[in-house]
Amino acid sequence: MIADTPRTERVSRLRSWFAEGGLSDRRTVLVLLLILLMAVMTILDQAGTTTASFNSDYLSSALINLVPLALLAIAELFVITTGNGSIDLSVGSMVSLVGMVFGILYGVAEWSFLGAATAALLLGILLGAVNGVLTAYFGYPALITTLATYYAFASIALVITNASPISGTRIQGLYGAAQSIELPVIGGYLPLVPLGVFTFLIPVVVIAWIVLNRTTYGRALYAVGTNEVAARWTGIDTRRTQLLAFIASGLISGLVAIYTVAQFASARPDAGTSGAGMALPAITIAVLGGVAITGGLGRVGGVVLAALLIVWMNASILIVVPGNTGTQLQFLALAVVLIGASLIDARRNRQRRQRRAPSAGRTASAAPTS
């Protein structure tokens, strides 16, 4: 027998890896997609088909959009994980309303930043609690509840300031919180990184990871999403668990509101709802990151990787197809990536059922007949 060539051996190992569920981890898929994106864009850049240089500086500057999308996707992670079709469509309108209140307190009433920020976060908690109480304690479907509050919060954000943005010297001074900075010691060798990555995103990612993976509440959250009846029988307060998930969503939305005021150097009543809004991209990123829409499954790492992929993919599209056409193609690319991820999930679930079928058949044949 002729020995396999090294290339044939590599192909054989790759096929075995796929057959054994090599793509079962969503984070692995996302890393591969990021590598593919980098490779394709590097080739296009070298070929001179991009309108700007595709390099580390460009990718780093795009991270300013990573902060709000990743944070809201983490907010959706908390809510969707509770199961029963839970979803929060109101995160974008909460960003708009909390941002306007923060703008009024800090820019008009001239509260201190700490006082205005604290009030804004408390308002975010209150808005999240409204969603949580209606869903967990009154039994309204989360889809209907958060759709209703989406319209309500967005309307209030427009009404309280007559649909006018709030700016001024104090608010414009916050832009430094969203600017890119040079890292200490090693900053000379790396591109500038938006400050919000360190002051907003990383702290929330760390806290969310600890809550979900190292606390009793995190275990209860996954248990409720996996099987609410079983969780209730084990003594878990399922309604309180769901309520706290919506409160977490409101709190994170409040943080995003403060960040967007700094990012735009003004408080805009449509900051979270203009265009496609922030809610649908956040939900899409959460699902793309491996959060099961049926609940009980999802990891912070997958969500952050998905957000990074989407942000860099959108930035890449804009330098290949500039203008409004490129903006529209971003939605098409997002749909393609999401469908591809769904197909991988479907294939993985089909393989699981096929592996379980033989064992079930053996069990049935071994059972005694009457």
Tab-separated table of C-alpha atoms in Angstrom:
chain	number	residue	atom	x	y	z
A	1	MET	CA	0.000	0.000	0.000
A	2	ILE	CA	1.257	3.432	-0.925
A	3	ALA	CA	1.625	5.641	2.097
A	4	ASP	CA	-0.539	8.722	2.257
A	5	THR	CA	1.153	11.949	1.328
A	6	PRO	CA	1.442	14.616	4.023
A	7	ARG	CA	-1.262	16.617	2.261
A	8	THR	CA	-3.629	13.634	2.239
A	9	GLU	CA	-2.929	13.022	5.910
A	10	ARG	CA	-3.757	16.639	6.752
A	11	VAL	CA	-7.010	16.432	4.798
A	12	SER	CA	-7.856	13.156	6.571
A	13	ARG	CA	-7.178	14.673	9.996
A	14	LEU	CA	-9.251	17.728	9.095
A	15	ARG	CA	-12.182	15.528	8.045
A	16	SER	CA	-11.910	13.540	11.281
A	17	TRP	CA	-11.891	16.773	13.274
A	18	PHE	CA	-15.076	17.905	11.556
A	19	ALA	CA	-16.710	14.478	11.990
A	20	GLU	CA	-15.897	14.465	15.709
A	21	GLY	CA	-17.586	17.829	16.208
A	22	GLY	CA	-14.660	20.168	15.727
A	23	LEU	CA	-17.070	23.026	15.092
A	24	SER	CA	-19.293	22.230	18.047
A	25	ASP	CA	-17.777	25.137	19.988
A	26	ARG	CA	-19.147	28.413	18.636
A	27	ARG	CA	-16.040	30.249	19.784
A	28	THR	CA	-13.928	28.066	17.492
A	29	VAL	CA	-16.168	28.958	14.554
A	30	LEU	CA	-15.943	32.665	15.335
A	31	VAL	CA	-12.146	32.585	15.599
A	32	LEU	CA	-11.945	30.819	12.229
A	33	LEU	CA	-14.261	33.417	10.690
A	34	LEU	CA	-12.119	36.223	12.107
A	35	ILE	CA	-9.003	34.646	10.599
A	36	LEU	CA	-10.782	34.247	7.259
A	37	LEU	CA	-11.919	37.880	7.334
A	38	MET	CA	-8.379	39.084	8.054
A	39	ALA	CA	-6.961	36.961	5.231
A	40	VAL	CA	-9.521	38.095	2.631
A	41	MET	CA	-9.219	41.772	3.552
A	42	THR	CA	-5.417	41.614	3.503
A	43	ILE	CA	-5.538	40.210	-0.028
A	44	LEU	CA	-7.985	42.904	-1.154
A	45	ASP	CA	-5.856	45.596	0.474
A	46	GLN	CA	-2.720	44.343	-1.254
A	47	ALA	CA	-4.633	44.283	-4.546
A	48	GLY	CA	-5.522	47.960	-4.099
A	49	THR	CA	-9.290	47.460	-4.090
A	50	THR	CA	-9.909	49.176	-0.734
A	51	THR	CA	-10.499	52.895	-0.261
A	52	ALA	CA	-8.403	52.972	2.922
A	53	SER	CA	-5.569	50.951	4.373
A	54	PHE	CA	-6.650	47.758	6.085
A	55	ASN	CA	-4.233	47.630	8.989
A	56	SER	CA	-4.102	47.376	12.754
A	57	ASP	CA	-4.746	51.105	13.194
A	58	TYR	CA	-7.964	50.884	11.177
A	59	LEU	CA	-9.152	47.807	13.051
A	60	SER	CA	-8.339	49.415	16.389
A	61	SER	CA	-10.271	52.592	15.549
A	62	ALA	CA	-13.326	50.429	14.701
A	63	LEU	CA	-13.376	49.186	18.300
A	64	ILE	CA	-15.214	52.362	19.307
A	65	ASN	CA	-18.341	50.664	17.913
A	66	LEU	CA	-17.529	47.397	19.674
A	67	VAL	CA	-18.254	48.815	23.124
A	68	PRO	CA	-22.019	49.500	22.841
A	69	LEU	CA	-22.789	46.456	20.667
A	70	ALA	CA	-20.883	43.992	22.854
A	71	LEU	CA	-22.374	45.427	26.051
A	72	LEU	CA	-25.962	45.220	24.772
A	73	ALA	CA	-25.324	41.698	23.466
A	74	ILE	CA	-24.228	40.731	26.992
A	75	ALA	CA	-27.456	42.290	28.269
A	76	GLU	CA	-29.363	40.058	25.842
A	77	LEU	CA	-27.312	37.081	27.045
A	78	PHE	CA	-28.730	37.494	30.549
A	79	VAL	CA	-32.316	37.813	29.350
A	80	ILE	CA	-32.352	35.174	26.596
A	81	THR	CA	-30.646	32.600	28.821
A	82	THR	CA	-33.693	32.549	31.125
A	83	GLY	CA	-35.629	30.733	28.373
A	84	ASN	CA	-39.371	30.741	27.665
A	85	GLY	CA	-38.796	32.959	24.641
A	86	SER	CA	-37.341	35.749	26.786
A	87	ILE	CA	-35.849	38.589	24.784
A	88	ASP	CA	-35.378	42.309	25.374
A	89	LEU	CA	-36.380	44.475	22.421
A	90	SER	CA	-36.273	47.638	24.521
A	91	VAL	CA	-32.512	47.947	25.111
A	92	GLY	CA	-32.144	50.534	22.348
A	93	SER	CA	-34.942	52.738	23.635
A	94	MET	CA	-33.581	52.425	27.169
A	95	VAL	CA	-30.258	53.731	25.842
A	96	SER	CA	-32.092	56.704	24.301
A	97	LEU	CA	-34.168	57.532	27.388
A	98	VAL	CA	-31.399	57.085	29.957
A	99	GLY	CA	-29.028	59.053	27.732
A	100	MET	CA	-31.441	61.977	27.566
A	101	VAL	CA	-31.947	61.982	31.335
A	102	PHE	CA	-28.189	61.851	31.856
A	103	GLY	CA	-27.783	64.724	29.387
A	104	ILE	CA	-30.376	66.821	31.211
A	105	LEU	CA	-28.855	66.217	34.626
A	106	TYR	CA	-25.215	66.647	33.620
A	107	GLY	CA	-25.447	69.152	30.781
A	108	VAL	CA	-28.425	71.304	31.775
A	109	ALA	CA	-28.877	70.942	35.538
A	110	GLU	CA	-25.071	70.787	35.926
A	111	TRP	CA	-25.018	67.885	38.341
A	112	SER	CA	-21.656	66.322	39.024
A	113	PHE	CA	-20.694	63.497	36.673
A	114	LEU	CA	-20.900	60.965	39.498
A	115	GLY	CA	-24.350	62.133	40.551
A	116	ALA	CA	-25.732	62.223	37.005
A	117	ALA	CA	-24.213	58.837	36.154
A	118	THR	CA	-25.610	57.270	39.330
A	119	ALA	CA	-29.079	58.618	38.577
A	120	ALA	CA	-28.829	57.351	34.998
A	121	LEU	CA	-27.857	53.850	36.117
A	122	LEU	CA	-30.663	53.791	38.695
A	123	LEU	CA	-33.092	54.757	35.937
A	124	GLY	CA	-31.737	51.926	33.781
A	125	ILE	CA	-32.316	49.509	36.667
A	126	LEU	CA	-35.873	50.836	37.076
A	127	LEU	CA	-36.676	50.442	33.372
A	128	GLY	CA	-35.270	46.919	33.392
A	129	ALA	CA	-37.323	46.136	36.477
A	130	VAL	CA	-40.488	47.260	34.681
A	131	ASN	CA	-39.791	44.689	31.960
A	132	GLY	CA	-38.920	42.055	34.558
A	133	VAL	CA	-42.017	42.550	36.712
A	134	LEU	CA	-44.379	42.483	33.746
A	135	THR	CA	-42.737	39.353	32.363
A	136	ALA	CA	-41.833	37.343	35.466
A	137	TYR	CA	-44.650	38.267	37.846
A	138	PHE	CA	-47.553	39.206	35.571
A	139	GLY	CA	-46.795	36.501	33.033
A	140	TYR	CA	-46.791	38.699	29.940
A	141	PRO	CA	-44.659	37.294	27.070
A	142	ALA	CA	-41.280	39.014	27.007
A	143	LEU	CA	-41.592	39.703	23.295
A	144	ILE	CA	-44.832	41.667	23.777
A	145	THR	CA	-43.696	43.340	26.995
A	146	THR	CA	-40.398	44.640	25.647
A	147	LEU	CA	-41.944	45.628	22.315
A	148	ALA	CA	-44.465	47.757	24.217
A	149	THR	CA	-41.804	49.297	26.458
A	150	TYR	CA	-39.599	49.873	23.399
A	151	TYR	CA	-42.235	52.209	21.998
A	152	ALA	CA	-42.961	53.735	25.411
A	153	PHE	CA	-39.341	54.474	26.351
A	154	ALA	CA	-38.513	55.759	22.850
A	155	SER	CA	-41.526	58.064	22.946
A	156	ILE	CA	-40.644	59.461	26.365
A	157	ALA	CA	-37.071	60.125	25.205
A	158	LEU	CA	-38.423	62.239	22.358
A	159	VAL	CA	-41.101	64.026	24.372
A	160	ILE	CA	-39.040	65.178	27.371
A	161	THR	CA	-36.765	67.287	25.131
A	162	ASN	CA	-39.076	67.970	22.212
A	163	ALA	CA	-37.006	65.582	20.040
A	164	SER	CA	-33.958	67.847	20.322
A	165	PRO	CA	-30.461	66.644	21.241
A	166	ILE	CA	-28.695	68.092	24.264
A	167	SER	CA	-25.163	69.331	23.941
A	168	GLY	CA	-22.997	71.978	25.503
A	169	THR	CA	-19.503	72.446	26.853
A	170	ARG	CA	-19.906	69.990	29.735
A	171	ILE	CA	-21.242	67.177	27.568
A	172	GLN	CA	-18.744	67.830	24.787
A	173	GLY	CA	-16.018	67.495	27.386
A	174	LEU	CA	-17.025	63.860	27.867
A	175	TYR	CA	-15.788	62.960	24.381
A	176	GLY	CA	-12.421	62.142	25.895
A	177	ALA	CA	-13.998	59.033	27.460
A	178	ALA	CA	-14.496	57.596	23.958
A	179	GLN	CA	-11.224	58.745	22.411
A	180	SER	CA	-8.402	56.372	21.550
A	181	ILE	CA	-5.415	56.295	23.878
A	182	GLU	CA	-1.910	54.905	23.868
A	183	LEU	CA	-1.365	52.044	26.251
A	184	PRO	CA	1.299	52.588	28.912
A	185	VAL	CA	4.747	51.002	28.490
A	186	ILE	CA	3.923	48.997	25.333
A	187	GLY	CA	1.735	51.637	23.660
A	188	GLY	CA	4.489	52.686	21.271
A	189	TYR	CA	4.368	49.278	19.603
A	190	LEU	CA	0.572	48.979	19.406
A	191	PRO	CA	-2.208	50.988	17.742
A	192	LEU	CA	-4.291	53.410	19.798
A	193	VAL	CA	-7.234	51.751	21.562
A	194	PRO	CA	-10.558	53.476	22.431
A	195	LEU	CA	-10.635	54.265	26.145
A	196	GLY	CA	-14.156	52.836	26.455
A	197	VAL	CA	-12.777	49.347	25.881
A	198	PHE	CA	-11.010	49.596	29.248
A	199	THR	CA	-13.461	51.749	31.204
A	200	PHE	CA	-16.734	50.193	30.031
A	201	LEU	CA	-16.351	46.928	28.097
A	202	ILE	CA	-13.666	44.966	29.940
A	203	PRO	CA	-15.059	45.602	33.458
A	204	VAL	CA	-18.556	44.501	32.373
A	205	VAL	CA	-17.172	41.423	30.599
A	206	VAL	CA	-15.236	40.387	33.715
A	207	ILE	CA	-18.172	40.986	36.066
A	208	ALA	CA	-20.635	39.213	33.754
A	209	TRP	CA	-18.297	36.217	33.446
A	210	ILE	CA	-17.936	35.980	37.225
A	211	VAL	CA	-21.699	36.273	37.781
A	212	LEU	CA	-22.557	33.631	35.194
A	213	ASN	CA	-19.800	31.163	36.001
A	214	ARG	CA	-18.901	31.611	39.649
A	215	THR	CA	-22.099	32.544	41.503
A	216	THR	CA	-25.242	30.801	42.659
A	217	TYR	CA	-27.301	33.202	40.584
A	218	GLY	CA	-25.437	32.215	37.422
A	219	ARG	CA	-26.154	28.536	38.018
A	220	ALA	CA	-29.792	29.361	38.726
A	221	LEU	CA	-30.013	31.390	35.510
A	222	TYR	CA	-28.809	28.490	33.353
A	223	ALA	CA	-30.994	26.046	35.271
A	224	VAL	CA	-34.132	28.140	34.704
A	225	GLY	CA	-33.351	28.463	31.021
A	226	THR	CA	-32.702	24.746	30.629
A	227	ASN	CA	-35.780	23.493	32.458
A	228	GLU	CA	-37.901	25.938	34.430
A	229	VAL	CA	-40.066	23.233	36.029
A	230	ALA	CA	-37.065	21.264	37.250
A	231	ALA	CA	-35.436	24.464	38.496
A	232	ARG	CA	-38.574	25.321	40.470
A	233	TRP	CA	-38.624	21.861	42.035
A	234	THR	CA	-35.033	22.313	43.205
A	235	GLY	CA	-36.062	25.431	45.120
A	236	ILE	CA	-34.932	28.125	42.678
A	237	ASP	CA	-37.072	31.260	42.668
A	238	THR	CA	-37.584	31.335	38.899
A	239	ARG	CA	-39.477	34.632	38.847
A	240	ARG	CA	-36.810	36.439	40.849
A	241	THR	CA	-34.132	34.957	38.590
A	242	GLN	CA	-35.844	36.290	35.480
A	243	LEU	CA	-36.490	39.665	37.106
A	244	LEU	CA	-32.797	40.066	37.951
A	245	ALA	CA	-31.871	39.200	34.345
A	246	PHE	CA	-34.013	42.085	33.071
A	247	ILE	CA	-32.573	44.380	35.747
A	248	ALA	CA	-29.072	43.461	34.546
A	249	SER	CA	-30.177	44.316	31.014
A	250	GLY	CA	-31.432	47.717	32.163
A	251	LEU	CA	-28.253	48.433	34.125
A	252	ILE	CA	-26.017	47.588	31.153
A	253	SER	CA	-28.244	49.675	28.866
A	254	GLY	CA	-27.712	52.572	31.269
A	255	LEU	CA	-23.950	52.169	30.951
A	256	VAL	CA	-24.254	52.158	27.167
A	257	ALA	CA	-26.344	55.343	27.380
A	258	ILE	CA	-23.568	57.151	29.228
A	259	TYR	CA	-21.007	55.854	26.730
A	260	THR	CA	-23.025	56.971	23.703
A	261	VAL	CA	-23.403	60.477	25.152
A	262	ALA	CA	-19.612	60.629	25.374
A	263	GLN	CA	-19.168	59.017	21.941
A	264	PHE	CA	-21.490	61.472	20.153
A	265	ALA	CA	-20.561	64.420	22.415
A	266	SER	CA	-24.307	64.991	22.806
A	267	ALA	CA	-27.371	63.316	24.259
A	268	ARG	CA	-29.533	62.224	21.328
A	269	PRO	CA	-33.164	61.108	21.772
A	270	ASP	CA	-32.709	58.526	19.008
A	271	ALA	CA	-29.236	57.309	20.014
A	272	GLY	CA	-30.384	53.732	20.462
A	273	THR	CA	-33.261	53.628	17.998
A	274	SER	CA	-32.149	55.405	14.826
A	275	GLY	CA	-31.799	53.298	11.698
A	276	ALA	CA	-31.961	49.612	12.571
A	277	GLY	CA	-31.560	50.549	16.228
A	278	MET	CA	-29.294	48.844	18.748
A	279	ALA	CA	-31.631	46.069	19.887
A	280	LEU	CA	-31.716	43.903	16.759
A	281	PRO	CA	-27.931	43.962	16.180
A	282	ALA	CA	-27.401	43.129	19.865
A	283	ILE	CA	-29.805	40.184	19.685
A	284	THR	CA	-28.186	38.993	16.466
A	285	ILE	CA	-24.715	39.164	17.988
A	286	ALA	CA	-25.886	37.266	21.063
A	287	VAL	CA	-27.363	34.467	18.945
A	288	LEU	CA	-24.321	34.433	16.670
A	289	GLY	CA	-22.152	34.166	19.783
A	290	GLY	CA	-23.840	30.907	20.777
A	291	VAL	CA	-26.682	32.090	23.023
A	292	ALA	CA	-29.496	29.580	22.465
A	293	ILE	CA	-32.747	31.379	21.740
A	294	THR	CA	-34.507	28.605	23.684
A	295	GLY	CA	-32.502	29.498	26.799
A	296	GLY	CA	-30.040	27.752	29.083
A	297	LEU	CA	-26.982	28.131	26.871
A	298	GLY	CA	-24.597	31.005	26.227
A	299	ARG	CA	-21.150	32.269	27.156
A	300	VAL	CA	-19.701	35.761	27.495
A	301	GLY	CA	-16.616	34.846	25.460
A	302	GLY	CA	-18.684	33.773	22.473
A	303	VAL	CA	-20.721	36.979	22.581
A	304	VAL	CA	-17.608	39.199	22.656
A	305	LEU	CA	-16.031	37.289	19.753
A	306	ALA	CA	-19.254	37.616	17.754
A	307	ALA	CA	-19.360	41.358	18.419
A	308	LEU	CA	-15.724	41.685	17.351
A	309	LEU	CA	-16.433	39.758	14.141
A	310	ILE	CA	-19.441	41.915	13.268
A	311	VAL	CA	-17.680	45.215	14.031
A	312	TRP	CA	-14.615	44.324	11.962
A	313	MET	CA	-16.743	42.865	9.180
A	314	ASN	CA	-18.774	46.084	8.990
A	315	ALA	CA	-15.613	48.170	9.002
A	316	SER	CA	-14.152	46.014	6.224
A	317	ILE	CA	-17.243	46.356	4.048
A	318	LEU	CA	-17.134	50.147	4.268
A	319	ILE	CA	-13.645	50.365	2.775
A	320	VAL	CA	-14.509	47.928	-0.010
A	321	VAL	CA	-17.967	49.327	-0.855
A	322	PRO	CA	-18.161	52.882	0.536
A	323	GLY	CA	-21.285	54.961	0.908
A	324	ASN	CA	-24.879	53.917	1.447
A	325	THR	CA	-24.419	50.744	-0.627
A	326	GLY	CA	-21.798	49.526	1.810
A	327	THR	CA	-24.083	50.295	4.743
A	328	GLN	CA	-26.841	48.187	3.213
A	329	LEU	CA	-24.403	45.359	2.449
A	330	GLN	CA	-23.546	45.241	6.145
A	331	PHE	CA	-27.044	43.930	6.870
A	332	LEU	CA	-26.742	41.352	4.080
A	333	ALA	CA	-23.392	40.151	5.418
A	334	LEU	CA	-24.829	39.923	8.922
A	335	ALA	CA	-27.702	37.799	7.615
A	336	VAL	CA	-25.326	35.480	5.755
A	337	VAL	CA	-23.113	34.983	8.805
A	338	LEU	CA	-26.111	34.341	11.049
A	339	ILE	CA	-27.631	31.816	8.623
A	340	GLY	CA	-24.270	30.085	8.331
A	341	ALA	CA	-24.004	29.804	12.098
A	342	SER	CA	-27.547	28.437	12.261
A	343	LEU	CA	-26.697	25.793	9.642
A	344	ILE	CA	-23.684	24.719	11.689
A	345	ASP	CA	-25.933	24.435	14.753
A	346	ALA	CA	-28.467	22.382	12.780
A	347	ARG	CA	-25.757	20.033	11.523
A	348	ARG	CA	-24.347	19.654	15.036
A	349	ASN	CA	-27.772	18.846	16.489
A	350	ARG	CA	-28.420	16.333	13.706
A	351	GLN	CA	-25.114	14.590	14.451
A	352	ARG	CA	-26.036	14.435	18.144
A	353	ARG	CA	-29.376	12.797	17.335
A	354	GLN	CA	-27.671	10.312	15.040
A	355	ARG	CA	-25.173	9.369	17.746
A	356	ARG	CA	-27.966	8.913	20.270
A	357	ALA	CA	-30.128	6.807	17.948
A	358	PRO	CA	-27.898	3.662	17.921
A	359	SER	CA	-27.579	3.665	21.714
A	360	ALA	CA	-31.336	4.049	22.052
A	361	GLY	CA	-31.831	1.180	19.638
A	362	ARG	CA	-29.476	-1.070	21.599
A	363	THR	CA	-31.295	-0.216	24.814
A	364	ALA	CA	-34.636	-1.074	23.275
A	365	SER	CA	-33.402	-4.392	21.868
A	366	ALA	CA	-31.899	-5.346	25.210
A	367	ALA	CA	-35.172	-4.731	27.045
A	368	PRO	CA	-37.085	-7.948	27.917
A	369	THR	CA	-40.218	-8.679	25.941
A	370	SER	CA	-43.432	-9.813	27.607
